[in-house]
Amino acid sequence: MDRRIPGRTGLVGLFLRPVLWLCLPALALVALSGLPGRTQQLPDPLTAAQQLSAQAQRLGAPDSVVSDLSTTTVLQPDPQSTRAPLLPTSRLEEILSRRAGVQLRQFGYSALGFGRPVTVSQAGALQDSYILGVGDEILVSLRGQEKENPELRVTVNRDGQVTLPRLNPISAAGRSLASFRADVEAAVSRAYVATNAFVSVGRVRQVSVLVAGEVNSPGQRVVSGLSSVLDAILLAGGVKKSGSLRNIRLLRGQREYVVDLYSVLTGAGGSPGLALMDGDRIRVPLLGATVAISGIVRQPGIFELPSGEKSITVRALKALAGGEEVRGLYRLSLLRVESDGRTNLVTLNDDGALVRDSDVLMVQFSADQTISRATLSGGISLAGSYPVAQGTRLSDILKLPGALGVNPYTLIGLISRRDPRTLLRTLTIFTPLAVLRGSEDLVLQTDDNVRPLSLNEARMLIAALQDYDQQVTRERDAQHNPVANVNVANVNPAQQSGASNTAPSGNLLINALSASGAGNGPSLTDRQSVQNFANTQQANSQTNTQQANSQTNTQQVNSQNGQNSPPGQAMQPEGMDASQNRNLDPATGRPPQQPQSQPFPENFIEQNNTPEYAPNREAQTLPQLAQQLGVDPLVLINVLGERRVTLSGAVRAPGGYLVGPNVPLQDLLTAAGGAVSWADISNVELISTSVDVGTGRSQTQLNRLPLNSGLLASYVVRPHDELRFNEVFNDANLGTVTVQGEVRFTGTYKLTRDERLSDLLARAGGLSAAAYPYGTIFLRKSAAIQEQESFQRAASQVQDQLMAAMTRIGNDKIDPTTFTSLQSFVTELRTQKAVGRIAIQADPSVLAANPSIDPLLEAGDVIYVPPRPGVISVYGQVMQPGSFPYRPGATMEDYLTQAGGYGRFADEGETFLVLPDGSARKVERSWLRLNKGTALPPGSAIVVPRDVTPFDLRQVIIDTTQILGQLAVSMASIAVISRN
């Protein structure tokens, strides 16, 4: 042994050698990362680990011995190739779906029926079982005394050998990485002193394989040496639905391998990941024997049998479909194809039975009934299912805090109970208040549906019942009037009530329900109308649900079609064949929907099993409440109609109410907000009806209830009761009257009963010194209404006379100009606003002397006492209309003379006076009367109207001449005749 002391160089080497051993791996990674054709960043550790795990699963070798990952080289794919088309329905799917009665899809083709990017790793992390070939790059790291070539990168040449410095060529092609590594380590130990060799694969070779058969794009494919059969098939566009997924053939030289892709889809069986070699041929044959399974399984569909198999056990087929969806008792039915071609549905009792080619296995519930369960429904937080044991009562649920909701209507509740004999649901009425107090505590049964009501729901139901009564009344009236009956039949129910699609639900329901005939009581028989209404009411919610489902399905299709690219780079697969591309929809870029001879329902697992209106929501319409209870809306509305009572009069919320069997009047009055403060509870009017169904007789009685004697709490309200609360008779709130003008205290005064005008003037302090009581203006609303009606009648009469005058023949016909003027007068008369003035006497001394002319006051009366006027007004057809100073003793003729006399078109015979109290008087004019008129009081008005048909002398002369001429001709004719 050489024991010489090492020199300075040797000492430095001894110290630097450990440092170099630690730094060389990092330096190698840095050096390799800068080589051309490599990515510029180190791979993500998580991505690298996933790639290593995937490669280990494909190669099927233990991952205990792996090489260090140096780098990853990838190819960029076309992003458009990752979009999966919507696969059309195959003929096999149509046939088996028709047999099964539900839509069935071929298993596996939604994942493998189209091309997708394939992620491949181009370097490192290979197992010892990897078979080397021509083109693989070998990385040899020498650690030890060798200083010249510490890192060697060589490629397996065409001879299948690797040549290293100082070493003889070493065979590599066709050998495993472990065997080649052992030979290199042995050769290095012989040729180098104190040097160890570390061997890994730097870059994997590319191989060329042929993909043929039932793939969308057959042909030659260049893949990595690490690629599997599945990778090559995906790069070839995926397998057609006519191709097999379980009998794929890999031809390598003289050997043939069978690849089953179900192992990828189900995770069972052997690995399909045989590493491809240069020259491999992959053939996808036609689809083999298939069976179908439908019903309550996790993955219903059409499954291919293994290669060479013609049948499969029921147990194995259910395992392929993922097993039953939920635990339970199932009924197995097999639709078997007999030898004569007919299908026969048989019952299977054994999981070991065989399912043969083209058979359909149906997995259905054999029992789907929940026992010992009751349901609390409605828009309450505690809605849900409750266990029912022997003796469980209604109070066990309703006494839970919050069981009745936030705003409950506690006078009535419903229980939907299934009749054990007919299995139909019936309604039972209960009183929630009585249950809480210990009575009406019914024993719950299995499958009971307890439904308390909220205040909003009670209002909705009352509105529905009110509209129901109106509808029944209209139909009964139409039966007595055939014309009205025709009109009702031709009018849309929504138009009869003036309701639209957004009107309250109760109105629309009653309009949709139509009675077919009269009866003794309100009853509806048109169930189709009820169903149509329910469908209309739920159309919006269904539309929203369908839109949401459409969006969800689109997202699911995108996810299944692989639009989310996997991490890393990938090879680009080719698309489908040209014939399939020609059939793509240009708008969507996808194949069009294939027409089907008959639509199939989706499988049970794909159906939306949630009710259209959830039981834990507050009902907005009567059909929604009927749906929650599981009864016909026709039944529900008639049951509720039998539990209605009416409150009217002096209550704070009069109207109809729904009551249960035991509702005291006190609770009903509380629900109505109570009686008003001045209600007379000593004499409440009650109209009750008792019916004897046994004898077919009924009796209606009017009673008086003295509620102040304790009957308020003891009287139990019965259905159809009508109670009226009257107010105590009083003089309050009779209205107000207004006094203005020449009184001492003007203003608005509260009216008392039987108050007269003289009383009001006294309350106002009496008249002032300047008051003119003869001209008092007294306005009343009721008089204004009557006056307005008289205007309308007068306008109609003038209109009729005007139309009659236009139809006359001859000279009596009114000319168009006059017609237009009169028509304007009619229009003005119709639009004239009535005043409502009443002519009264307001002098207190006169009223005291003659009480009969002292008027009673009404609410809203207005009294205005004017000051004493000093003028007389002249209006109408005079030469100078206007107002003239009052002169004591002056007559009407004097004031007309002062106004210039009558005009040309004045109708002197129709002149009238309007006196200061509002009364009018026609002036009597006759040449026989020698008096010149009476004196006028101050404030009077003289009105001279216009003559509608004034005297025309020219027309009179013409008419007279014609008459005389005709008379002369007649006389001459008579003279001639007499001579003869």
PDB file of N, CA, C and O in Angstrom, residues 595-646:
ATOM      1  N   PRO A 595     -82.715  12.891 -34.904  1.00  0.00           N
ATOM      2  CA  PRO A 595     -84.145  12.712 -34.619  1.00  0.00           C
ATOM      3  C   PRO A 595     -84.423  11.316 -34.111  1.00  0.00           C
ATOM      4  O   PRO A 595     -83.803  10.344 -34.531  1.00  0.00           O
ATOM      5  N   GLN A 596     -85.338  11.237 -33.190  1.00  0.00           N
ATOM      6  CA  GLN A 596     -85.727   9.957 -32.617  1.00  0.00           C
ATOM      7  C   GLN A 596     -87.185   9.698 -32.938  1.00  0.00           C
ATOM      8  O   GLN A 596     -88.000  10.607 -33.009  1.00  0.00           O
ATOM      9  N   SER A 597     -87.472   8.431 -33.147  1.00  0.00           N
ATOM     10  CA  SER A 597     -88.841   8.072 -33.463  1.00  0.00           C
ATOM     11  C   SER A 597     -89.772   8.325 -32.298  1.00  0.00           C
ATOM     12  O   SER A 597     -90.940   8.581 -32.475  1.00  0.00           O
ATOM     13  N   GLN A 598     -89.231   8.256 -31.078  1.00  0.00           N
ATOM     14  CA  GLN A 598     -90.078   8.483 -29.916  1.00  0.00           C
ATOM     15  C   GLN A 598     -89.181   8.949 -28.774  1.00  0.00           C
ATOM     16  O   GLN A 598     -88.078   8.451 -28.591  1.00  0.00           O
ATOM     17  N   PRO A 599     -89.593   9.972 -28.030  1.00  0.00           N
ATOM     18  CA  PRO A 599     -88.744  10.474 -26.948  1.00  0.00           C
ATOM     19  C   PRO A 599     -88.689   9.476 -25.797  1.00  0.00           C
ATOM     20  O   PRO A 599     -89.661   8.789 -25.505  1.00  0.00           O
ATOM     21  N   PHE A 600     -87.532   9.408 -25.166  1.00  0.00           N
ATOM     22  CA  PHE A 600     -87.351   8.515 -24.028  1.00  0.00           C
ATOM     23  C   PHE A 600     -87.125   9.345 -22.778  1.00  0.00           C
ATOM     24  O   PHE A 600     -86.407  10.339 -22.801  1.00  0.00           O
ATOM     25  N   PRO A 601     -87.720   8.944 -21.661  1.00  0.00           N
ATOM     26  CA  PRO A 601     -87.407   9.629 -20.403  1.00  0.00           C
ATOM     27  C   PRO A 601     -85.990   9.309 -19.965  1.00  0.00           C
ATOM     28  O   PRO A 601     -85.443   8.262 -20.298  1.00  0.00           O
ATOM     29  N   GLU A 602     -85.419  10.230 -19.248  1.00  0.00           N
ATOM     30  CA  GLU A 602     -84.084   9.988 -18.722  1.00  0.00           C
ATOM     31  C   GLU A 602     -84.120   8.892 -17.667  1.00  0.00           C
ATOM     32  O   GLU A 602     -85.168   8.543 -17.136  1.00  0.00           O
ATOM     33  N   ASN A 603     -82.949   8.368 -17.352  1.00  0.00           N
ATOM     34  CA  ASN A 603     -82.874   7.373 -16.307  1.00  0.00           C
ATOM     35  C   ASN A 603     -83.248   7.972 -14.970  1.00  0.00           C
ATOM     36  O   ASN A 603     -83.193   9.189 -14.771  1.00  0.00           O
ATOM     37  N   PHE A 604     -83.604   7.108 -14.048  1.00  0.00           N
ATOM     38  CA  PHE A 604     -84.045   7.579 -12.729  1.00  0.00           C
ATOM     39  C   PHE A 604     -82.972   8.422 -12.076  1.00  0.00           C
ATOM     40  O   PHE A 604     -83.253   9.424 -11.439  1.00  0.00           O
ATOM     41  N   ILE A 605     -81.724   8.042 -12.264  1.00  0.00           N
ATOM     42  CA  ILE A 605     -80.649   8.785 -11.605  1.00  0.00           C
ATOM     43  C   ILE A 605     -80.476  10.160 -12.222  1.00  0.00           C
ATOM     44  O   ILE A 605     -79.972  11.076 -11.583  1.00  0.00           O
ATOM     45  N   GLU A 606     -80.910  10.335 -13.491  1.00  0.00           N
ATOM     46  CA  GLU A 606     -80.753  11.618 -14.146  1.00  0.00           C
ATOM     47  C   GLU A 606     -81.986  12.489 -14.039  1.00  0.00           C
ATOM     48  O   GLU A 606     -82.015  13.597 -14.533  1.00  0.00           O
ATOM     49  N   GLN A 607     -83.030  11.973 -13.413  1.00  0.00           N
ATOM     50  CA  GLN A 607     -84.249  12.751 -13.274  1.00  0.00           C
ATOM     51  C   GLN A 607     -84.158  13.668 -12.070  1.00  0.00           C
ATOM     52  O   GLN A 607     -83.433  13.392 -11.109  1.00  0.00           O
ATOM     53  N   ASN A 608     -84.934  14.771 -12.148  1.00  0.00           N
ATOM     54  CA  ASN A 608     -85.046  15.685 -11.024  1.00  0.00           C
ATOM     55  C   ASN A 608     -86.197  15.213 -10.151  1.00  0.00           C
ATOM     56  O   ASN A 608     -87.363  15.416 -10.461  1.00  0.00           O
ATOM     57  N   ASN A 609     -85.863  14.551  -9.040  1.00  0.00           N
ATOM     58  CA  ASN A 609     -86.882  13.966  -8.185  1.00  0.00           C
ATOM     59  C   ASN A 609     -87.468  14.955  -7.192  1.00  0.00           C
ATOM     60  O   ASN A 609     -88.346  14.610  -6.415  1.00  0.00           O
ATOM     61  N   THR A 610     -86.970  16.196  -7.176  1.00  0.00           N
ATOM     62  CA  THR A 610     -87.498  17.200  -6.264  1.00  0.00           C
ATOM     63  C   THR A 610     -88.859  17.676  -6.762  1.00  0.00           C
ATOM     64  O   THR A 610     -89.033  17.917  -7.947  1.00  0.00           O
ATOM     65  N   PRO A 611     -89.876  17.803  -5.896  1.00  0.00           N
ATOM     66  CA  PRO A 611     -91.185  18.278  -6.357  1.00  0.00           C
ATOM     67  C   PRO A 611     -91.058  19.659  -6.979  1.00  0.00           C
ATOM     68  O   PRO A 611     -90.156  20.425  -6.680  1.00  0.00           O
ATOM     69  N   GLU A 612     -92.015  19.956  -7.856  1.00  0.00           N
ATOM     70  CA  GLU A 612     -91.982  21.249  -8.520  1.00  0.00           C
ATOM     71  C   GLU A 612     -92.149  22.390  -7.512  1.00  0.00           C
ATOM     72  O   GLU A 612     -91.648  23.480  -7.737  1.00  0.00           O
ATOM     73  N   TYR A 613     -92.892  22.158  -6.451  1.00  0.00           N
ATOM     74  CA  TYR A 613     -93.012  23.179  -5.412  1.00  0.00           C
ATOM     75  C   TYR A 613     -92.678  22.506  -4.089  1.00  0.00           C
ATOM     76  O   TYR A 613     -93.373  21.600  -3.647  1.00  0.00           O
ATOM     77  N   ALA A 614     -91.589  22.938  -3.477  1.00  0.00           N
ATOM     78  CA  ALA A 614     -91.057  22.253  -2.302  1.00  0.00           C
ATOM     79  C   ALA A 614     -92.049  22.326  -1.138  1.00  0.00           C
ATOM     80  O   ALA A 614     -92.759  23.321  -0.968  1.00  0.00           O
ATOM     81  N   PRO A 615     -92.100  21.271  -0.306  1.00  0.00           N
ATOM     82  CA  PRO A 615     -93.066  21.269   0.806  1.00  0.00           C
ATOM     83  C   PRO A 615     -92.686  22.204   1.941  1.00  0.00           C
ATOM     84  O   PRO A 615     -93.496  22.438   2.825  1.00  0.00           O
ATOM     85  N   ASN A 616     -91.473  22.724   1.954  1.00  0.00           N
ATOM     86  CA  ASN A 616     -91.065  23.615   3.041  1.00  0.00           C
ATOM     87  C   ASN A 616     -91.130  25.087   2.631  1.00  0.00           C
ATOM     88  O   ASN A 616     -90.425  25.914   3.197  1.00  0.00           O
ATOM     89  N   ARG A 617     -91.967  25.407   1.652  1.00  0.00           N
ATOM     90  CA  ARG A 617     -92.139  26.792   1.221  1.00  0.00           C
ATOM     91  C   ARG A 617     -93.574  27.239   1.447  1.00  0.00           C
ATOM     92  O   ARG A 617     -94.497  26.421   1.452  1.00  0.00           O
ATOM     93  N   GLU A 618     -93.744  28.525   1.626  1.00  0.00           N
ATOM     94  CA  GLU A 618     -95.087  29.083   1.781  1.00  0.00           C
ATOM     95  C   GLU A 618     -95.788  29.094   0.431  1.00  0.00           C
ATOM     96  O   GLU A 618     -95.228  29.534  -0.570  1.00  0.00           O
ATOM     97  N   ALA A 619     -97.003  28.590   0.399  1.00  0.00           N
ATOM     98  CA  ALA A 619     -97.756  28.506  -0.853  1.00  0.00           C
ATOM     99  C   ALA A 619     -98.203  29.901  -1.281  1.00  0.00           C
ATOM    100  O   ALA A 619     -98.708  30.681  -0.474  1.00  0.00           O
ATOM    101  N   GLN A 620     -98.019  30.195  -2.566  1.00  0.00           N
ATOM    102  CA  GLN A 620     -98.456  31.464  -3.124  1.00  0.00           C
ATOM    103  C   GLN A 620     -99.781  31.342  -3.862  1.00  0.00           C
ATOM    104  O   GLN A 620    -100.454  32.338  -4.078  1.00  0.00           O
ATOM    105  N   THR A 621    -100.139  30.148  -4.286  1.00  0.00           N
ATOM    106  CA  THR A 621    -101.382  29.909  -5.008  1.00  0.00           C
ATOM    107  C   THR A 621    -102.056  28.687  -4.415  1.00  0.00           C
ATOM    108  O   THR A 621    -101.426  27.863  -3.738  1.00  0.00           O
ATOM    109  N   LEU A 622    -103.341  28.561  -4.698  1.00  0.00           N
ATOM    110  CA  LEU A 622    -104.078  27.408  -4.211  1.00  0.00           C
ATOM    111  C   LEU A 622    -103.579  26.104  -4.825  1.00  0.00           C
ATOM    112  O   LEU A 622    -103.473  25.095  -4.140  1.00  0.00           O
ATOM    113  N   PRO A 623    -103.238  26.042  -6.137  1.00  0.00           N
ATOM    114  CA  PRO A 623    -102.666  24.795  -6.665  1.00  0.00           C
ATOM    115  C   PRO A 623    -101.367  24.392  -5.989  1.00  0.00           C
ATOM    116  O   PRO A 623    -101.091  23.214  -5.840  1.00  0.00           O
ATOM    117  N   GLN A 624    -100.556  25.358  -5.587  1.00  0.00           N
ATOM    118  CA  GLN A 624     -99.322  25.007  -4.881  1.00  0.00           C
ATOM    119  C   GLN A 624     -99.630  24.371  -3.533  1.00  0.00           C
ATOM    120  O   GLN A 624     -98.991  23.387  -3.134  1.00  0.00           O
ATOM    121  N   LEU A 625    -100.613  24.908  -2.809  1.00  0.00           N
ATOM    122  CA  LEU A 625    -101.001  24.308  -1.535  1.00  0.00           C
ATOM    123  C   LEU A 625    -101.581  22.914  -1.753  1.00  0.00           C
ATOM    124  O   LEU A 625    -101.296  21.979  -0.989  1.00  0.00           O
ATOM    125  N   ALA A 626    -102.393  22.749  -2.788  1.00  0.00           N
ATOM    126  CA  ALA A 626    -102.937  21.426  -3.089  1.00  0.00           C
ATOM    127  C   ALA A 626    -101.831  20.449  -3.446  1.00  0.00           C
ATOM    128  O   ALA A 626    -101.895  19.263  -3.085  1.00  0.00           O
ATOM    129  N   GLN A 627    -100.800  20.915  -4.129  1.00  0.00           N
ATOM    130  CA  GLN A 627     -99.688  20.038  -4.469  1.00  0.00           C
ATOM    131  C   GLN A 627     -98.923  19.616  -3.222  1.00  0.00           C
ATOM    132  O   GLN A 627     -98.507  18.461  -3.098  1.00  0.00           O
ATOM    133  N   GLN A 628     -98.733  20.528  -2.295  1.00  0.00           N
ATOM    134  CA  GLN A 628     -98.053  20.161  -1.051  1.00  0.00           C
ATOM    135  C   GLN A 628     -98.859  19.143  -0.256  1.00  0.00           C
ATOM    136  O   GLN A 628     -98.287  18.263   0.389  1.00  0.00           O
ATOM    137  N   LEU A 629    -100.180  19.251  -0.302  1.00  0.00           N
ATOM    138  CA  LEU A 629    -101.031  18.330   0.433  1.00  0.00           C
ATOM    139  C   LEU A 629    -101.288  17.036  -0.326  1.00  0.00           C
ATOM    140  O   LEU A 629    -101.797  16.069   0.254  1.00  0.00           O
ATOM    141  N   GLY A 630    -100.982  17.019  -1.628  1.00  0.00           N
ATOM    142  CA  GLY A 630    -101.197  15.826  -2.419  1.00  0.00           C
ATOM    143  C   GLY A 630    -102.654  15.566  -2.745  1.00  0.00           C
ATOM    144  O   GLY A 630    -103.060  14.409  -2.891  1.00  0.00           O
ATOM    145  N   VAL A 631    -103.468  16.627  -2.863  1.00  0.00           N
ATOM    146  CA  VAL A 631    -104.894  16.475  -3.171  1.00  0.00           C
ATOM    147  C   VAL A 631    -105.218  17.307  -4.404  1.00  0.00           C
ATOM    148  O   VAL A 631    -104.435  18.162  -4.832  1.00  0.00           O
ATOM    149  N   ASP A 632    -106.393  17.059  -4.930  1.00  0.00           N
ATOM    150  CA  ASP A 632    -106.891  17.809  -6.076  1.00  0.00           C
ATOM    151  C   ASP A 632    -107.293  19.213  -5.620  1.00  0.00           C
ATOM    152  O   ASP A 632    -107.942  19.373  -4.587  1.00  0.00           O
ATOM    153  N   PRO A 633    -106.906  20.282  -6.380  1.00  0.00           N
ATOM    154  CA  PRO A 633    -107.359  21.630  -6.009  1.00  0.00           C
ATOM    155  C   PRO A 633    -108.872  21.741  -5.919  1.00  0.00           C
ATOM    156  O   PRO A 633    -109.391  22.529  -5.130  1.00  0.00           O
ATOM    157  N   LEU A 634    -109.581  20.955  -6.722  1.00  0.00           N
ATOM    158  CA  LEU A 634    -111.032  20.959  -6.652  1.00  0.00           C
ATOM    159  C   LEU A 634    -111.527  20.508  -5.283  1.00  0.00           C
ATOM    160  O   LEU A 634    -112.458  21.079  -4.710  1.00  0.00           O
ATOM    161  N   VAL A 635    -110.884  19.484  -4.741  1.00  0.00           N
ATOM    162  CA  VAL A 635    -111.257  18.994  -3.402  1.00  0.00           C
ATOM    163  C   VAL A 635    -110.909  20.029  -2.350  1.00  0.00           C
ATOM    164  O   VAL A 635    -111.697  20.320  -1.436  1.00  0.00           O
ATOM    165  N   LEU A 636    -109.746  20.617  -2.464  1.00  0.00           N
ATOM    166  CA  LEU A 636    -109.278  21.561  -1.455  1.00  0.00           C
ATOM    167  C   LEU A 636    -110.187  22.780  -1.359  1.00  0.00           C
ATOM    168  O   LEU A 636    -110.564  23.202  -0.257  1.00  0.00           O
ATOM    169  N   ILE A 637    -110.578  23.356  -2.493  1.00  0.00           N
ATOM    170  CA  ILE A 637    -111.361  24.584  -2.435  1.00  0.00           C
ATOM    171  C   ILE A 637    -112.756  24.318  -1.891  1.00  0.00           C
ATOM    172  O   ILE A 637    -113.348  25.161  -1.207  1.00  0.00           O
ATOM    173  N   ASN A 638    -113.323  23.144  -2.149  1.00  0.00           N
ATOM    174  CA  ASN A 638    -114.635  22.833  -1.591  1.00  0.00           C
ATOM    175  C   ASN A 638    -114.566  22.517  -0.109  1.00  0.00           C
ATOM    176  O   ASN A 638    -115.477  22.855   0.654  1.00  0.00           O
ATOM    177  N   VAL A 639    -113.485  21.868   0.336  1.00  0.00           N
ATOM    178  CA  VAL A 639    -113.329  21.607   1.766  1.00  0.00           C
ATOM    179  C   VAL A 639    -113.182  22.913   2.534  1.00  0.00           C
ATOM    180  O   VAL A 639    -113.790  23.109   3.598  1.00  0.00           O
ATOM    181  N   LEU A 640    -112.395  23.837   2.000  1.00  0.00           N
ATOM    182  CA  LEU A 640    -112.220  25.121   2.682  1.00  0.00           C
ATOM    183  C   LEU A 640    -113.512  25.935   2.666  1.00  0.00           C
ATOM    184  O   LEU A 640    -113.790  26.678   3.610  1.00  0.00           O
ATOM    185  N   GLY A 641    -114.283  25.826   1.582  1.00  0.00           N
ATOM    186  CA  GLY A 641    -115.536  26.570   1.524  1.00  0.00           C
ATOM    187  C   GLY A 641    -116.524  26.149   2.594  1.00  0.00           C
ATOM    188  O   GLY A 641    -117.384  26.944   2.992  1.00  0.00           O
ATOM    189  N   GLU A 642    -116.404  24.910   3.071  1.00  0.00           N
ATOM    190  CA  GLU A 642    -117.298  24.447   4.126  1.00  0.00           C
ATOM    191  C   GLU A 642    -116.896  24.948   5.510  1.00  0.00           C
ATOM    192  O   GLU A 642    -117.639  24.737   6.474  1.00  0.00           O
ATOM    193  N   ARG A 643    -115.735  25.574   5.628  1.00  0.00           N
ATOM    194  CA  ARG A 643    -115.248  26.027   6.940  1.00  0.00           C
ATOM    195  C   ARG A 643    -115.160  27.542   7.014  1.00  0.00           C
ATOM    196  O   ARG A 643    -114.360  28.090   7.764  1.00  0.00           O
ATOM    197  N   ARG A 644    -116.013  28.247   6.298  1.00  0.00           N
ATOM    198  CA  ARG A 644    -115.920  29.698   6.241  1.00  0.00           C
ATOM    199  C   ARG A 644    -117.016  30.344   7.085  1.00  0.00           C
ATOM    200  O   ARG A 644    -118.162  29.895   7.094  1.00  0.00           O
ATOM    201  N   VAL A 645    -116.653  31.418   7.799  1.00  0.00           N
ATOM    202  CA  VAL A 645    -117.599  32.235   8.544  1.00  0.00           C
ATOM    203  C   VAL A 645    -117.367  33.689   8.144  1.00  0.00           C
ATOM    204  O   VAL A 645    -116.335  34.037   7.564  1.00  0.00           O
ATOM    205  N   THR A 646    -118.350  34.541   8.466  1.00  0.00           N
ATOM    206  CA  THR A 646    -118.295  35.938   8.045  1.00  0.00           C
ATOM    207  C   THR A 646    -118.499  36.846   9.244  1.00  0.00           C
ATOM    208  O   THR A 646    -119.415  36.637  10.054  1.00  0.00           O
TER     209      THR A 646
END
